[in-house]
Coordinates of C-alpha atoms in Angstrom, one line a residue:
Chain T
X178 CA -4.6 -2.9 59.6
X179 CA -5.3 1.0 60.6
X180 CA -7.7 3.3 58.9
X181 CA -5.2 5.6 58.0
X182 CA -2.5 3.1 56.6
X183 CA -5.1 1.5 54.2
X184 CA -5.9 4.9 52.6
X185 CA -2.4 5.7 52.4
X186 CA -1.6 2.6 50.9
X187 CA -4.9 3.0 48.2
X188 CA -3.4 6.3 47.2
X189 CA -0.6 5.6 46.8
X190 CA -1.0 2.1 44.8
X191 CA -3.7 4.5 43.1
X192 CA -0.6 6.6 42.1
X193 CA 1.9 4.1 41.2
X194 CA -1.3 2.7 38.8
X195 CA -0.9 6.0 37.5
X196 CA 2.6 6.2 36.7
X197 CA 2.7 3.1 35.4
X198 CA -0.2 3.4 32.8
X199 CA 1.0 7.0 31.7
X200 CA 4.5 5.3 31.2
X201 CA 2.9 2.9 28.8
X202 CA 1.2 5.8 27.2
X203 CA 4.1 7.4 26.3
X204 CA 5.8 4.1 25.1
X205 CA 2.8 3.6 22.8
X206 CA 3.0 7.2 21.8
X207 CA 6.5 6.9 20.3
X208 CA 5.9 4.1 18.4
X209 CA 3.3 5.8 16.8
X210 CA 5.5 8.7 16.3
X211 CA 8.2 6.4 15.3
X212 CA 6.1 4.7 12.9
X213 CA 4.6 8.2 11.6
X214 CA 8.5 9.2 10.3
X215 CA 10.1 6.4 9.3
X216 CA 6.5 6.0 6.5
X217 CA 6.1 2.7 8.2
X218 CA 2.4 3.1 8.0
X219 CA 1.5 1.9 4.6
X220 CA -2.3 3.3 4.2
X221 CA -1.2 6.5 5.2
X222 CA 1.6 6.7 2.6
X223 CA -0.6 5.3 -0.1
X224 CA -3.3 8.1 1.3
X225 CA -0.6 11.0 0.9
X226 CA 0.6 10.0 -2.0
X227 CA -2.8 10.1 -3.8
X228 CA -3.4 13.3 -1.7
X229 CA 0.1 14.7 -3.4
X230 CA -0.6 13.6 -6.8
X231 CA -4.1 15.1 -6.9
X232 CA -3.1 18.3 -5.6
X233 CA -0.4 18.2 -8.2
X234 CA -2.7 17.2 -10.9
X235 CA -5.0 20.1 -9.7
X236 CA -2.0 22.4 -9.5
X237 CA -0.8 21.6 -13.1
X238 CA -4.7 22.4 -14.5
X239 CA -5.2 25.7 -12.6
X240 CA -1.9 26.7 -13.4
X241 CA -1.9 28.7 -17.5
X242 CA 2.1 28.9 -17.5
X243 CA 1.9 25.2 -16.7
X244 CA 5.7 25.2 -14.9
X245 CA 5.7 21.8 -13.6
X246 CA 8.9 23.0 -11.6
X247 CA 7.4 25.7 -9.1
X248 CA 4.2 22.9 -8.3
X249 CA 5.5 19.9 -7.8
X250 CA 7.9 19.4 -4.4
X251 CA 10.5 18.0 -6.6
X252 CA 13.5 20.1 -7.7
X253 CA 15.9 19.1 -10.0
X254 CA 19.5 19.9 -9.1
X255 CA 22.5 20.6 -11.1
X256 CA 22.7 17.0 -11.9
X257 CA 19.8 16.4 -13.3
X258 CA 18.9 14.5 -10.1
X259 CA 15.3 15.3 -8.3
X260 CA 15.2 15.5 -4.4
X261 CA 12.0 14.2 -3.1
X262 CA 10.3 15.1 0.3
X263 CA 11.6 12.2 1.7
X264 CA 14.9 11.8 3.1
X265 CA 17.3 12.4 0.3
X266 CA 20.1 9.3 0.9
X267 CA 19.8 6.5 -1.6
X268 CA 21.0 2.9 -0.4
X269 CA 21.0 0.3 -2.5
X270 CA 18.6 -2.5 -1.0
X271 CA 20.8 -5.5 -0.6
X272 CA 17.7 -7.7 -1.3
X273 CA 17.1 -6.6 -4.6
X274 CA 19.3 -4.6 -5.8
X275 CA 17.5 -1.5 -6.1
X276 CA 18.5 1.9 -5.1
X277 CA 15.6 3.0 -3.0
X278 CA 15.8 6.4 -0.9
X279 CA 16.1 6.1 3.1
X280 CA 12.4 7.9 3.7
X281 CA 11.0 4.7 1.7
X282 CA 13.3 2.2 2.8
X283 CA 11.9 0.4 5.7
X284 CA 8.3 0.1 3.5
X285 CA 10.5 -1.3 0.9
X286 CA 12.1 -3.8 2.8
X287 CA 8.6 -4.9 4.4
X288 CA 7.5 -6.0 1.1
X289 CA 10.9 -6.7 -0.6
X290 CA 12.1 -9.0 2.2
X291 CA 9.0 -11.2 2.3
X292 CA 10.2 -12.6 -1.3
X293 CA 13.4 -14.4 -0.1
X294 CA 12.8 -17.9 0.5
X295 CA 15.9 -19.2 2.3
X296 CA 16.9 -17.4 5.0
X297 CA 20.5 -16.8 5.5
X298 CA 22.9 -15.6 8.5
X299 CA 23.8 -12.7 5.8
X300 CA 20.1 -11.6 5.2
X301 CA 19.7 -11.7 9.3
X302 CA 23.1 -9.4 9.6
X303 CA 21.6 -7.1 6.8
X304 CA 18.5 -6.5 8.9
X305 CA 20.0 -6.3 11.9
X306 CA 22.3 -3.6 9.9
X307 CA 19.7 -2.3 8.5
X308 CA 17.5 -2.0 11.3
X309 CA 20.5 0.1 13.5
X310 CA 20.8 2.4 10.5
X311 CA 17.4 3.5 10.7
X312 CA 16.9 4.0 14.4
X313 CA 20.2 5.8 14.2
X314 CA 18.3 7.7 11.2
X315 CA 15.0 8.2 13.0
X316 CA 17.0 9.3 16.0
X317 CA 19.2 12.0 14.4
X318 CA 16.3 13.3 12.1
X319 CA 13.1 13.5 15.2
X320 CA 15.0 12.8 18.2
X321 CA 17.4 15.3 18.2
X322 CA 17.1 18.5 21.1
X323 CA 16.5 21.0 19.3
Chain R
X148 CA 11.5 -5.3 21.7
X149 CA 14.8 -3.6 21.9
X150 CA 13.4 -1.1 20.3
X151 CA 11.0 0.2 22.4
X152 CA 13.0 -0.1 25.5
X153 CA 15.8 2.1 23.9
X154 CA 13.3 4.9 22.8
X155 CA 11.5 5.0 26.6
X156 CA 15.5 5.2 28.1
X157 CA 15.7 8.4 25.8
X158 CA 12.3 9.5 26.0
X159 CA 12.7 9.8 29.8
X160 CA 15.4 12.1 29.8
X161 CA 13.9 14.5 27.2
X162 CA 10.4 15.8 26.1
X163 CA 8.6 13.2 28.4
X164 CA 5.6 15.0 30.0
X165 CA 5.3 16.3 33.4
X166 CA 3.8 13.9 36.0
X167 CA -0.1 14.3 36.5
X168 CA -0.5 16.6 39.8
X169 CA -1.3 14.2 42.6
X170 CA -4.4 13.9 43.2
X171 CA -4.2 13.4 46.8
X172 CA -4.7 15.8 49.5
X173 CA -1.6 17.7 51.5
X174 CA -1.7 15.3 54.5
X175 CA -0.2 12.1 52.9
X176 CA 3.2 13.9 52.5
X177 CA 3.4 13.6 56.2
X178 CA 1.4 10.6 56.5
X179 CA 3.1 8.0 54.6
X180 CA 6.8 7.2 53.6
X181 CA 7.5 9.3 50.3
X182 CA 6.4 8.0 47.3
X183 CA 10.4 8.4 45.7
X184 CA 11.2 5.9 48.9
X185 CA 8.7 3.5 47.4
X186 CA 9.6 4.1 44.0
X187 CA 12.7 3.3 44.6
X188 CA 12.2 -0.1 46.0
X189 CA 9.7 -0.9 43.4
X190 CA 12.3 -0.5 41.2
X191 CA 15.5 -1.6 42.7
X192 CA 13.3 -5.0 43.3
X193 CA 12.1 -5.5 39.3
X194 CA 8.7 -5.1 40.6
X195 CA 8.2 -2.0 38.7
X196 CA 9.2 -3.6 35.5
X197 CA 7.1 -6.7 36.4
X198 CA 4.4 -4.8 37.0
X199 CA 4.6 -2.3 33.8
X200 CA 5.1 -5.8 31.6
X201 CA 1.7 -7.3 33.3
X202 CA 0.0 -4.3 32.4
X203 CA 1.4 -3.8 29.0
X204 CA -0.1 -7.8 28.6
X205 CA -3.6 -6.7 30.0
X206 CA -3.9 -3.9 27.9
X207 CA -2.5 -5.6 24.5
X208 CA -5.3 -8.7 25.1
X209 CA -8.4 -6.3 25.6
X210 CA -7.5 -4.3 22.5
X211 CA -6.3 -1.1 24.6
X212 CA -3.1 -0.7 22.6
X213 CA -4.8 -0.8 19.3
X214 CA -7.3 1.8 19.8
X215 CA -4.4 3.8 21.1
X216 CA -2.5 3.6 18.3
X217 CA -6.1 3.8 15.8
X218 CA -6.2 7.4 17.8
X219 CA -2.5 8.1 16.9
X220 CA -2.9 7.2 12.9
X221 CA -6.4 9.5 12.7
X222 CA -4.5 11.9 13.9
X223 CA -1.5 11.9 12.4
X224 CA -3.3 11.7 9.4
X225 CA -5.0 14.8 9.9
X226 CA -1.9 16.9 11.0
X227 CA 0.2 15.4 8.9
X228 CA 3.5 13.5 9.6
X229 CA 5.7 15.5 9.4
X230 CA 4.5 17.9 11.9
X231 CA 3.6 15.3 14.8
X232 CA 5.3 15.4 18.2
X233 CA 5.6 12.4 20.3
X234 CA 3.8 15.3 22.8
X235 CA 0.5 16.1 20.1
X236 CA 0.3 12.0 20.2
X237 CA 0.2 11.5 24.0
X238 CA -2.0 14.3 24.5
X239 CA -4.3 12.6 22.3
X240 CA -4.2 9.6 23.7
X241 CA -4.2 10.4 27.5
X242 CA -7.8 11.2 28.5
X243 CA -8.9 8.5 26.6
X244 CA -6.2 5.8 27.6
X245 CA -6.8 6.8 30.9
X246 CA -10.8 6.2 31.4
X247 CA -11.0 3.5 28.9
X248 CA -9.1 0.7 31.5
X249 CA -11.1 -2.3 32.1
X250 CA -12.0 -1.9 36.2
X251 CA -11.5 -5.4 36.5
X252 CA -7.7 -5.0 35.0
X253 CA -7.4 -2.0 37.3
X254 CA -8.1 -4.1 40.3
X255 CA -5.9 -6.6 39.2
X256 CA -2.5 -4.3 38.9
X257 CA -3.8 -2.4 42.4
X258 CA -3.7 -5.7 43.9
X259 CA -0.4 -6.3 43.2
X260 CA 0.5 -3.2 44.0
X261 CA -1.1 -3.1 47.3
X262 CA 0.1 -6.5 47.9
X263 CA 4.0 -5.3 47.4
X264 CA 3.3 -2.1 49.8
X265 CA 2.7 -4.5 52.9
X266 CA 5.8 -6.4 51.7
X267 CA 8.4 -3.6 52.4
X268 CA 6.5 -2.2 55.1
X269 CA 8.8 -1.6 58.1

């Protein structure tokens, strides 16, 4: 083979390398990021929500008027019903019955689903269900251009 | 997973990055046949895909794809995640992911590479 050729050929196989590793950098990326949304990761949830009750906790000592409402993230509506930080939509987790809101949904259903024993077509529809609803979720809520 | 194939289709048509700036000097534009040309065979083959799966399989063995992902949770824990971008997270992981491949699996996918070149040259 020529001189010239071969060095064409290593750059360019050089490039293509390149494309194909950033590629995988950005698919690894989004998981993370998908991950990182949908409260997937459960140390860091556990770690923010110590994090958010100690700074309450501190809040609520340094505070003389002691108004829980104006510290804590949580406002009560006319209802009577609190919105958390989380994504606000309750479904009811088909598992157990629970109503559980959709920011801590796919947590829940990590540790709910691993107590079913038998495994049924209906279970496997639910999570496939399930499973569409919060990618549709995930992409309406970070995926949208802004 | 289907999952991650659907998030790369969107993610290429939105806030992917911008291509690294070649690297190569001025003369291989007129040297060579465009890279598009061979991009497009690459793909229009499979070989692209073939190739992206081999080295998604290298780099999931040797433990690349963990630390990747270890860089991702340190830092999203220290921005917070709420406020991550898919962008903050692969500028993160870029320099590293890129200097930390094994030579060995390097060689390996340029190989291949190199190998399909001198198949589709005319």
């Amino acid at each position: 083979m020529s001189g010239p050729n071969e060095d064409n050929n290593t750059q360019l196989s050089s490039h293509i390398f390149g494309d194909l590793l950033d590629s995988i950098i950005v698919d690894v990326a989004s998981e993370c990021h998908r991950i990182a949304k949908l409260g997937l990761d459960r140390n860091l949830e556990e770690e923010e929500e110590e994090m958010r009750l100690s700074a309450q906790a501190r809040a609520r000592v340094a505070d003389p008027s002691n108004s829980s409402e104006t510290n804590t993230k949580y406002v009560v509506d006319i209802f009577g019903q609190t919105h958390p930080s989380v994504a606000t939509e309750i479904f009811e987790c088909m598992n157990c019955g629970r109503s559980i809101a959709a920011g801590r949904f796919a947590p829940h259903l990590e540790k709910c689903m691993g107590k079913v024993i038998p495994i049924s077509s209906y279970h496997i529809s639910i999570c496939l269900y399930l499973s569409i609803m919060i990618d549709s979720y995930y992409d309406r809520e970070f995926c949208a251009i802004p | 997973m289907s999952h991650s194939h659907k998030l790369v289709i969107k993610r290429s048509s939105m806030s992917r990055p911008p291509p690294p700036p070649p690297t190569t000097n001025k003369d291989q534009q007129h040297q060579n046949p465009s890279l598009q040309e061979i991009n497009i065979k690459l793909i229009q083959s499979g070989e692209k895909e073939r190739l992206k799966e081999l080295l998604r399989e290298r780099l999931l063995e040797c433990g690349w794809i963990d630390e990747m992902k270890a860089l991702c949770r340190a830092f999203t824990r220290k921005k917070g995640r709420n406020n991550v971008t898919v962008d903050d997270l692969v500028h993160v992981i870029s320099p590293k992911g890129r200097a930390s491949v094994p030579n060995s699996m390097k060689a390996e996918l340029l190989q291949r590479i190199r190998a399909f070149l001198a198949s589709t040259a005319d």
